[in-house]
PDB file of C-alpha atoms in Angstrom:
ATOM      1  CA  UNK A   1    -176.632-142.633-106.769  1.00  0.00           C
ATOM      2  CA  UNK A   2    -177.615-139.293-106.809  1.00  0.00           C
ATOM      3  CA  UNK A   3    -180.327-137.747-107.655  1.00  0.00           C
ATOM      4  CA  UNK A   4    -183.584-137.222-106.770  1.00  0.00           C
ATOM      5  CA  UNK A   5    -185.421-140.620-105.385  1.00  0.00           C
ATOM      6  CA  UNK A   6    -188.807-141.650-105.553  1.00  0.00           C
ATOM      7  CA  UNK A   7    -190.127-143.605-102.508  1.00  0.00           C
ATOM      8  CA  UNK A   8    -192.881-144.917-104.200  1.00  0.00           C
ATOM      9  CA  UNK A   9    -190.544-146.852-106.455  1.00  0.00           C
ATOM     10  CA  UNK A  10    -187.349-147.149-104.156  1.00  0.00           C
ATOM     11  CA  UNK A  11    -187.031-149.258-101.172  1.00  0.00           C
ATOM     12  CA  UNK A  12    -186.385-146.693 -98.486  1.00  0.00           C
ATOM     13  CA  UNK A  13    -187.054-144.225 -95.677  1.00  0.00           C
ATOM     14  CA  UNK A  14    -187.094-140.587 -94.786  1.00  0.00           C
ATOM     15  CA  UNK A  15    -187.039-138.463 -92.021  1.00  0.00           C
ATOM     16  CA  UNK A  16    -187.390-134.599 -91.181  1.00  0.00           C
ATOM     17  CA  UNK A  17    -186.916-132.180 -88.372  1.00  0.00           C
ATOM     18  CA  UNK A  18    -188.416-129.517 -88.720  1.00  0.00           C
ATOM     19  CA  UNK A  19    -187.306-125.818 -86.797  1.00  0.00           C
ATOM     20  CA  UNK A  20    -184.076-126.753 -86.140  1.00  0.00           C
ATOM     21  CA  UNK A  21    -182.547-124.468 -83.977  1.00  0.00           C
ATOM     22  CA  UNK A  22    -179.819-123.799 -86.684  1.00  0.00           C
ATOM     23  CA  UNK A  23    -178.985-122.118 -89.867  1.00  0.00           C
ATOM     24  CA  UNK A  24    -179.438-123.665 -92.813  1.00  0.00           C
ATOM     25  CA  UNK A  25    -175.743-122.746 -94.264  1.00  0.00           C
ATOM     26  CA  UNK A  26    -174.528-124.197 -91.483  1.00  0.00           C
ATOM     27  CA  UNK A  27    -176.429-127.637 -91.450  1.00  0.00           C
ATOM     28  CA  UNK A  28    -175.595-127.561 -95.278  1.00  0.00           C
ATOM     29  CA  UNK A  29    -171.944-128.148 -94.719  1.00  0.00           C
ATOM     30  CA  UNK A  30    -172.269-131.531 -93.132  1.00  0.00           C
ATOM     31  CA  UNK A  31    -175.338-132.584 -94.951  1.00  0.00           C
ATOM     32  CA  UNK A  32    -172.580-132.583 -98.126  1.00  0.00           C
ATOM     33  CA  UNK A  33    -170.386-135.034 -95.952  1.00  0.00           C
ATOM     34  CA  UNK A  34    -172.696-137.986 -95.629  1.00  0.00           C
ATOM     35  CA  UNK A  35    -174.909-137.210 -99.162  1.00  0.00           C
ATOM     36  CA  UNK A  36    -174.826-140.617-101.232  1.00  0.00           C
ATOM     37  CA  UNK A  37    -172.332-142.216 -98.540  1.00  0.00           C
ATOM     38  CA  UNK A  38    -173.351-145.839 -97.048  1.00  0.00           C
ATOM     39  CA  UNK A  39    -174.651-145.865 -93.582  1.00  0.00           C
ATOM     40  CA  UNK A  40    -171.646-146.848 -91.583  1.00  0.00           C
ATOM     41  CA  UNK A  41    -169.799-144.318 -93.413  1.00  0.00           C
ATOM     42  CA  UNK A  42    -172.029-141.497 -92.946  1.00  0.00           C
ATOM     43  CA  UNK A  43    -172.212-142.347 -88.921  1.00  0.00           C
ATOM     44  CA  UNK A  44    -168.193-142.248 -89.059  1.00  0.00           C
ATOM     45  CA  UNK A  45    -168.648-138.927 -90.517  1.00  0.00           C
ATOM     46  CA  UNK A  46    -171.460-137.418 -88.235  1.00  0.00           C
ATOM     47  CA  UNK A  47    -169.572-139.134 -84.771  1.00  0.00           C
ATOM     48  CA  UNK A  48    -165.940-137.539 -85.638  1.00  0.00           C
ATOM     49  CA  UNK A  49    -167.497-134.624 -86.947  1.00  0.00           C
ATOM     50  CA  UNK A  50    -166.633-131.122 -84.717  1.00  0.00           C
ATOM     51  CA  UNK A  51    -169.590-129.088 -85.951  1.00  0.00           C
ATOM     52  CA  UNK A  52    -172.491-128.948 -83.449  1.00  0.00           C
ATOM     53  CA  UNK A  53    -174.364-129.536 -86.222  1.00  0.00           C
ATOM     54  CA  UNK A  54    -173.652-132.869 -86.542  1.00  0.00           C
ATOM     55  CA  UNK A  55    -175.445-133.785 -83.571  1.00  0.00           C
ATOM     56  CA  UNK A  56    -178.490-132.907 -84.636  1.00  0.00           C
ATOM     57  CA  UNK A  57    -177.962-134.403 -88.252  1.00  0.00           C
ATOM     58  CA  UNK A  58    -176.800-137.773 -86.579  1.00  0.00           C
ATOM     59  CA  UNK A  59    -180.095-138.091 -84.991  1.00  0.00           C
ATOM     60  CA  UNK A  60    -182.222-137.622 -88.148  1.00  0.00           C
ATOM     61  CA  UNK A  61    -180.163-140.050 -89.733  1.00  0.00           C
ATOM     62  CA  UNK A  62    -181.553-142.642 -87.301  1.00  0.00           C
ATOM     63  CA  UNK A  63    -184.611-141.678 -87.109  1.00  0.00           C
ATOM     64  CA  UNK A  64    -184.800-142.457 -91.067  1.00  0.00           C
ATOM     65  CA  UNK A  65    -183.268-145.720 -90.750  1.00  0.00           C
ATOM     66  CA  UNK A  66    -185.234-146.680 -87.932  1.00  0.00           C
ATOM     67  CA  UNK A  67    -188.471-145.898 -90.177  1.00  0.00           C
ATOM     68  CA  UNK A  68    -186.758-148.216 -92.961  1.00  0.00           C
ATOM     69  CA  UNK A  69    -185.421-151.000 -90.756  1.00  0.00           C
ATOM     70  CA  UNK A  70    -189.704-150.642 -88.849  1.00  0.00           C
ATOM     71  CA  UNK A  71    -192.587-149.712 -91.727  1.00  0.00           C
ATOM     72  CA  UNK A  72    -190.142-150.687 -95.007  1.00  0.00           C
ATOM     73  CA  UNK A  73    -188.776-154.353 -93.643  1.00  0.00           C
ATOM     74  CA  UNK A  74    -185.334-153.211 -94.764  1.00  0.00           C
ATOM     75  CA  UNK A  75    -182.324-154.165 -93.361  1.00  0.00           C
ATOM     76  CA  UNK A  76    -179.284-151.165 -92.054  1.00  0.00           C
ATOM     77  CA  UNK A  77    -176.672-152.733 -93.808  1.00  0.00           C
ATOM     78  CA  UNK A  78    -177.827-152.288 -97.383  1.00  0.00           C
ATOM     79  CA  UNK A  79    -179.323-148.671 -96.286  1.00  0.00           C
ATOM     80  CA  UNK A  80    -177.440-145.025 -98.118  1.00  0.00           C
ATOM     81  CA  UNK A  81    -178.152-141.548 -97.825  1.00  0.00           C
ATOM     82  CA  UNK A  82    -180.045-141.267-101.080  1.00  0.00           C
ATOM     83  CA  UNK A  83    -181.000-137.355-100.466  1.00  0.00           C
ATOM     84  CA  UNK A  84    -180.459-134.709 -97.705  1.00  0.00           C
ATOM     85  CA  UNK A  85    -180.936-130.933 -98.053  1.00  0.00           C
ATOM     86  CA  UNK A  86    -182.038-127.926 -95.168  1.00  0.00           C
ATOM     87  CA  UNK A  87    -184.748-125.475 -95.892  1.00  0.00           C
ATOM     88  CA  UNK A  88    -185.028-121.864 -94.467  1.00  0.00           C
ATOM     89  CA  UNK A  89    -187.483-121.786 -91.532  1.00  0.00           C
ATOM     90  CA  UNK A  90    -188.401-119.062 -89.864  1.00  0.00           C
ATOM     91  CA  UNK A  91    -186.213-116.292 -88.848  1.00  0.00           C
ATOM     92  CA  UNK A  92    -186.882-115.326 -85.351  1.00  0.00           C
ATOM     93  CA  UNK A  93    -186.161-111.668 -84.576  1.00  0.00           C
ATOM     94  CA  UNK A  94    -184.739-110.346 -80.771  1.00  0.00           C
ATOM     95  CA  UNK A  95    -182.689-107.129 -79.867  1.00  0.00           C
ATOM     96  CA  UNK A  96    -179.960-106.247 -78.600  1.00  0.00           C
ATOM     97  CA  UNK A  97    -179.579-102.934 -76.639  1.00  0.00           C
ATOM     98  CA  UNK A  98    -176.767-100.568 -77.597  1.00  0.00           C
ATOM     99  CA  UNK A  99    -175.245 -97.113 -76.519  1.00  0.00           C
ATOM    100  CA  UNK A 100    -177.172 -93.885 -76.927  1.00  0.00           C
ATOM    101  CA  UNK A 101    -180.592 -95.726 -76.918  1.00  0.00           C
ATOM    102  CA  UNK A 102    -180.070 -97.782 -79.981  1.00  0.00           C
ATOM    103  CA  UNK A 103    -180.871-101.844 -80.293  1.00  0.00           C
ATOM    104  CA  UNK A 104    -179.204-104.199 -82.483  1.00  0.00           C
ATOM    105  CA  UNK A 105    -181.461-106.943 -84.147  1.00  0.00           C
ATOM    106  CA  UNK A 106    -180.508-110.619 -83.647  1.00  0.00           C
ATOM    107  CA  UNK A 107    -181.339-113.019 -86.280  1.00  0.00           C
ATOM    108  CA  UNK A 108    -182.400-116.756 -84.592  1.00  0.00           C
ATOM    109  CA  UNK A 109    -182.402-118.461 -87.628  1.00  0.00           C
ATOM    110  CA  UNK A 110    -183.973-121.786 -88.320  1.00  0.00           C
ATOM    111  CA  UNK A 111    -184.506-124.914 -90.611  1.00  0.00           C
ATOM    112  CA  UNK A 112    -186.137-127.446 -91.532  1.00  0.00           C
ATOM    113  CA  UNK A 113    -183.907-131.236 -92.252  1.00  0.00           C
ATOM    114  CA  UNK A 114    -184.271-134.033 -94.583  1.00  0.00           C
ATOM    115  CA  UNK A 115    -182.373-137.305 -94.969  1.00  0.00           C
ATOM    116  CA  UNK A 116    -183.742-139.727 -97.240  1.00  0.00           C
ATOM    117  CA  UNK A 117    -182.191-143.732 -97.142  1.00  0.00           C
ATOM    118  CA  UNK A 118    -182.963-146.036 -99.811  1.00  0.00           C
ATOM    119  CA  UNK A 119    -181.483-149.406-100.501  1.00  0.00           C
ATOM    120  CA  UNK A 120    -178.440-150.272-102.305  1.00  0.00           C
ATOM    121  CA  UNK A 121    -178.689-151.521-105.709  1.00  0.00           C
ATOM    122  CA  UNK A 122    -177.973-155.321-106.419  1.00  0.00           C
ATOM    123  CA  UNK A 123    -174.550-154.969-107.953  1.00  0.00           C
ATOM    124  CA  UNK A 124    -173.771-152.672-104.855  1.00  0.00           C
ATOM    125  CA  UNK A 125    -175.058-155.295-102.514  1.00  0.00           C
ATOM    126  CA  UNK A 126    -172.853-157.928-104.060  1.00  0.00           C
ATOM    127  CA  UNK A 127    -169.621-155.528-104.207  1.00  0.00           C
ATOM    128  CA  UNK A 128    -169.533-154.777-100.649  1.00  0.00           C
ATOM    129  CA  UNK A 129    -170.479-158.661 -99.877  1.00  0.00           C
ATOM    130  CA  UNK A 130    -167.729-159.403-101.867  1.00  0.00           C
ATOM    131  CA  UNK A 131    -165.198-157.142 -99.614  1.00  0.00           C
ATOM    132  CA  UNK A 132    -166.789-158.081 -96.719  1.00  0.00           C
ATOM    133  CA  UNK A 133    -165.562-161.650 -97.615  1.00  0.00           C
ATOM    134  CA  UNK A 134    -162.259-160.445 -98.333  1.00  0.00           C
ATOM    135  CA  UNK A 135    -161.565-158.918 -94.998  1.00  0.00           C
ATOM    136  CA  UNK A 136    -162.995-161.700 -93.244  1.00  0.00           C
ATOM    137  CA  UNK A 137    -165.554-159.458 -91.475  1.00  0.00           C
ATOM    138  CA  UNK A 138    -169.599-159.899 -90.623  1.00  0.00           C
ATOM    139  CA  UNK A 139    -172.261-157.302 -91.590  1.00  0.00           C
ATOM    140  CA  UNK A 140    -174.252-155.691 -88.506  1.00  0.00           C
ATOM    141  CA  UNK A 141    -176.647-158.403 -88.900  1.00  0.00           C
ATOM    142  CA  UNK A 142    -174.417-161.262 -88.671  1.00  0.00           C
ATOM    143  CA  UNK A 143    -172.757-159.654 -85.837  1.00  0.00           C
ATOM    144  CA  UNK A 144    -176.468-159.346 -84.136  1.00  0.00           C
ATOM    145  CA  UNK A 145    -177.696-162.538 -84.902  1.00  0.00           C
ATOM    146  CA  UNK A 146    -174.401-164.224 -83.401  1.00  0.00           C
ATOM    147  CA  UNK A 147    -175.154-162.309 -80.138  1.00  0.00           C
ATOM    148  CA  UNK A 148    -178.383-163.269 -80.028  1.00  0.00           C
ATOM    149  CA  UNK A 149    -177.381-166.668 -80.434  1.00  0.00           C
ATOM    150  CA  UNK A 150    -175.023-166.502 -77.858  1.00  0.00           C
ATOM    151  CA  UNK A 151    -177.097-165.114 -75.454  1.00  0.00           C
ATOM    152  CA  UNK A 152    -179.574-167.770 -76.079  1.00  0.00           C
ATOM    153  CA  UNK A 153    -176.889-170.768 -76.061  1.00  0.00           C
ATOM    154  CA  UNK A 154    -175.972-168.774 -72.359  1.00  0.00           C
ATOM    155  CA  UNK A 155    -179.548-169.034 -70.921  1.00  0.00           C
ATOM    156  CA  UNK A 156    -180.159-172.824 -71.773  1.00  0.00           C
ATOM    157  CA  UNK A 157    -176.754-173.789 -70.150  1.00  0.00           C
ATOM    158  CA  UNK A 158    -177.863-171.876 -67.107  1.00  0.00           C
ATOM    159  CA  UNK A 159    -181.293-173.513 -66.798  1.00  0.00           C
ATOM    160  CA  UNK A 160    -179.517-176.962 -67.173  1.00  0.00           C
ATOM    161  CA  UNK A 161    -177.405-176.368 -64.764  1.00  0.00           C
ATOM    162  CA  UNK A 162    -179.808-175.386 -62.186  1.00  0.00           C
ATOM    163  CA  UNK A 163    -182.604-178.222 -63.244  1.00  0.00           C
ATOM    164  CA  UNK A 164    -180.954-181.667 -62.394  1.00  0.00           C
ATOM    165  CA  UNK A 165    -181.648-184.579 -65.193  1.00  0.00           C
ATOM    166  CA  UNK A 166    -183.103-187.131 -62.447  1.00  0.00           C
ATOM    167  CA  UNK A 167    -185.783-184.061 -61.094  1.00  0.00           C
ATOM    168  CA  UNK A 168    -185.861-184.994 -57.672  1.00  0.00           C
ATOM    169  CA  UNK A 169    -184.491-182.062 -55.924  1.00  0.00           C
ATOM    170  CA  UNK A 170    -188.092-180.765 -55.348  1.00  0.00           C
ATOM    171  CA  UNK A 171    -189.750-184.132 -53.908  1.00  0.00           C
ATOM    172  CA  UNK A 172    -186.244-184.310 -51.715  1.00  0.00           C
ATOM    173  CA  UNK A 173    -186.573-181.070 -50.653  1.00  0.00           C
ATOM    174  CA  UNK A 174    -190.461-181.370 -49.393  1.00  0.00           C
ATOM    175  CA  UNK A 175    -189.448-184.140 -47.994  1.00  0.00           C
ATOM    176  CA  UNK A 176    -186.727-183.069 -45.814  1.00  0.00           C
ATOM    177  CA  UNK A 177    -189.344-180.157 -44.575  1.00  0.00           C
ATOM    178  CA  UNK A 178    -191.859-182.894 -43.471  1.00  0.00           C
ATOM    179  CA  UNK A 179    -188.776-184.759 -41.082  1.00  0.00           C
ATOM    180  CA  UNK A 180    -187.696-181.607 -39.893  1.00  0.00           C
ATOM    181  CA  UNK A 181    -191.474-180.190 -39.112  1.00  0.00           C
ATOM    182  CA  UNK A 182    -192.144-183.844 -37.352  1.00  0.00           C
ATOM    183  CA  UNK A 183    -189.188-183.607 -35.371  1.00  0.00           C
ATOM    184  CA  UNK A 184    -189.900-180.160 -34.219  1.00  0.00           C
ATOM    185  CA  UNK A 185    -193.477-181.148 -33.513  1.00  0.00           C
ATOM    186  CA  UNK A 186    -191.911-184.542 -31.461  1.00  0.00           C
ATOM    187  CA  UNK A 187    -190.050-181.556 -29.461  1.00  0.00           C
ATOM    188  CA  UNK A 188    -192.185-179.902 -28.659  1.00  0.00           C
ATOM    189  CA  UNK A 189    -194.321-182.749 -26.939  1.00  0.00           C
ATOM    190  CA  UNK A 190    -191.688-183.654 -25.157  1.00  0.00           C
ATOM    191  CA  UNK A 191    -190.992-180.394 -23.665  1.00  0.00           C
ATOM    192  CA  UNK A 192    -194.877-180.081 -22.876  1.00  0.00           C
ATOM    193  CA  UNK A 193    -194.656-183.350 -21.016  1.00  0.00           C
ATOM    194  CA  UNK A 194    -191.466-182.271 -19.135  1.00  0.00           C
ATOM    195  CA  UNK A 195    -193.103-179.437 -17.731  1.00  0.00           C
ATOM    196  CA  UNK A 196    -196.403-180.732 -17.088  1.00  0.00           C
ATOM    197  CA  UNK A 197    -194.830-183.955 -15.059  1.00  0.00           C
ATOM    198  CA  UNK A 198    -193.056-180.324 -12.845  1.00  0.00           C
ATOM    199  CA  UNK A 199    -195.779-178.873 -12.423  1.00  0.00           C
ATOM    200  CA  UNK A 200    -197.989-182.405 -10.478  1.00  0.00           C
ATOM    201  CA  UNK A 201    -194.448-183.186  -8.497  1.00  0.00           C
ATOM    202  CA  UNK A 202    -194.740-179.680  -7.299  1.00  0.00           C
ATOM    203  CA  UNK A 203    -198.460-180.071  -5.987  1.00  0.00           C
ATOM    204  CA  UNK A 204    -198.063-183.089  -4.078  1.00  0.00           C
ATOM    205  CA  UNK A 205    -197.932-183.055  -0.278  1.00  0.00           C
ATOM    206  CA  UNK A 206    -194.764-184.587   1.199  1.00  0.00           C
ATOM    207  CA  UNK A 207    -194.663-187.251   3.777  1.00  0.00           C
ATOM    208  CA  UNK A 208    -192.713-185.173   6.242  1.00  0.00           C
ATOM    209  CA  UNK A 209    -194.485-182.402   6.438  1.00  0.00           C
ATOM    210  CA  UNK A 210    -195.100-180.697   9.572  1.00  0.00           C
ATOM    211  CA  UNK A 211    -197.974-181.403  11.913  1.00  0.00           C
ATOM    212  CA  UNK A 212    -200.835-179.664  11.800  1.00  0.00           C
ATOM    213  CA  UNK A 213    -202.582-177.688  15.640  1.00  0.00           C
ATOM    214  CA  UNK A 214    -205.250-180.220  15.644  1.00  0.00           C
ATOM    215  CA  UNK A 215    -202.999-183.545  15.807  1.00  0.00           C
ATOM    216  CA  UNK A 216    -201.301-181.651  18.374  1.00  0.00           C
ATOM    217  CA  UNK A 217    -203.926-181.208  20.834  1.00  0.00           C
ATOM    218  CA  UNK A 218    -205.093-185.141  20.144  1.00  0.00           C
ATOM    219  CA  UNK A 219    -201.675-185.915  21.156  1.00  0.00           C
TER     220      UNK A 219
END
């Protein structure tokens, strides 16, 4: 599977970061870890991988599959890294100051990373689905769409459950707010009444009520 690869021909993706705050020696020692390895291999490399390196690698991995799974239609599980390689980049230059008025240079060095995907061959594809078989496990696919599915099964039980089959919980529940807003109005009437039938008792002269100057004199 190695070798260089043609995109125009072969089904697949690449991606590149470019002035990587690296050396390129140094990227080039895990770049040979994960060249012509499947994808879930090659993210088992980069994730148990001590090299700081790695971290930046990992990234541009999934940036490439990302372009193949988005603008190529192609699906991660029959994704491997076809090609990778680093490329100088610019060198940048700082000083350090030393005794007796000397200065040490410092060498930033920099590069430039490529990771090329492609997709597996047929006879590859049919190999691994023949061990996945074996071991009784599901691609990353499989294991998505049964998630999906789950989720989906999940949501419709919920709806059901809150929606009854008959659909009268919304007419019972406007109606229960028209009793209880004509009882409160019938309350309130009442109360009005009450107070107004008060107030008239209140106003009225009573029959004993003291007599007045003038039926005193008549008398």
């Amino acid at each position: 599977m190695s070798g260089l690869i043609d995109l125009d021909t072969v089904a697949g993706a690449r991606s590149i970061h470019k002035f990587a705050r690296l050396s390129a020696s140094k990227a080039r020692v895990v770049l040979d870890l994960i060249r012509d390895a499947d994808l879930e291999q090659a993210r088992e490399e980069l994730q148990f991988c001590d090299r700081a390196a790695a971290t930046v690698i990992s990234k541009v991995l999934e940036s490439a599959v990302s372009n193949a799974e988005n603008n190529e239609n192609l699906s991660a599980d029959e994704l491997y890294v076809a090609e990778c390689w680093a490329d100088e980049g610019p060198t940048l230059k700082r000083w350090r100051p030393r005794a007796r008025g000397r200065a040490t240079r410092i060498n930033k060095r920099t590069c430039h990373i490529t990771v090329v995907v492609a997709q597996l061959s047929d006879d590859e594809l049919e190999m691994r689905a023949t061990r996945l078989a074996a071991s009784g496990r599901r691609s990353a696919d499989q294991d998505r769409a049964a998630r999906v599915a789950a989720s989906k099964e999940t949501e419709e039980e919920v709806v059901e459950a809150e929606i009854p089959e008959d659909g009268t919980t919304d007419d019972n529940s406007a109606e229960t707010e028209l009793v209880n807003e004509e009882a409160d109005s019938s309350e309130t009437e009442t109360a009005d009444e009450e107070q107004t039938e008060t107030e008239n008792a209140e106003l009225e002269p009573t029959e004993d009520a003291d007599p007045t100057d003038e039926e005193e004199k008549e008398a």
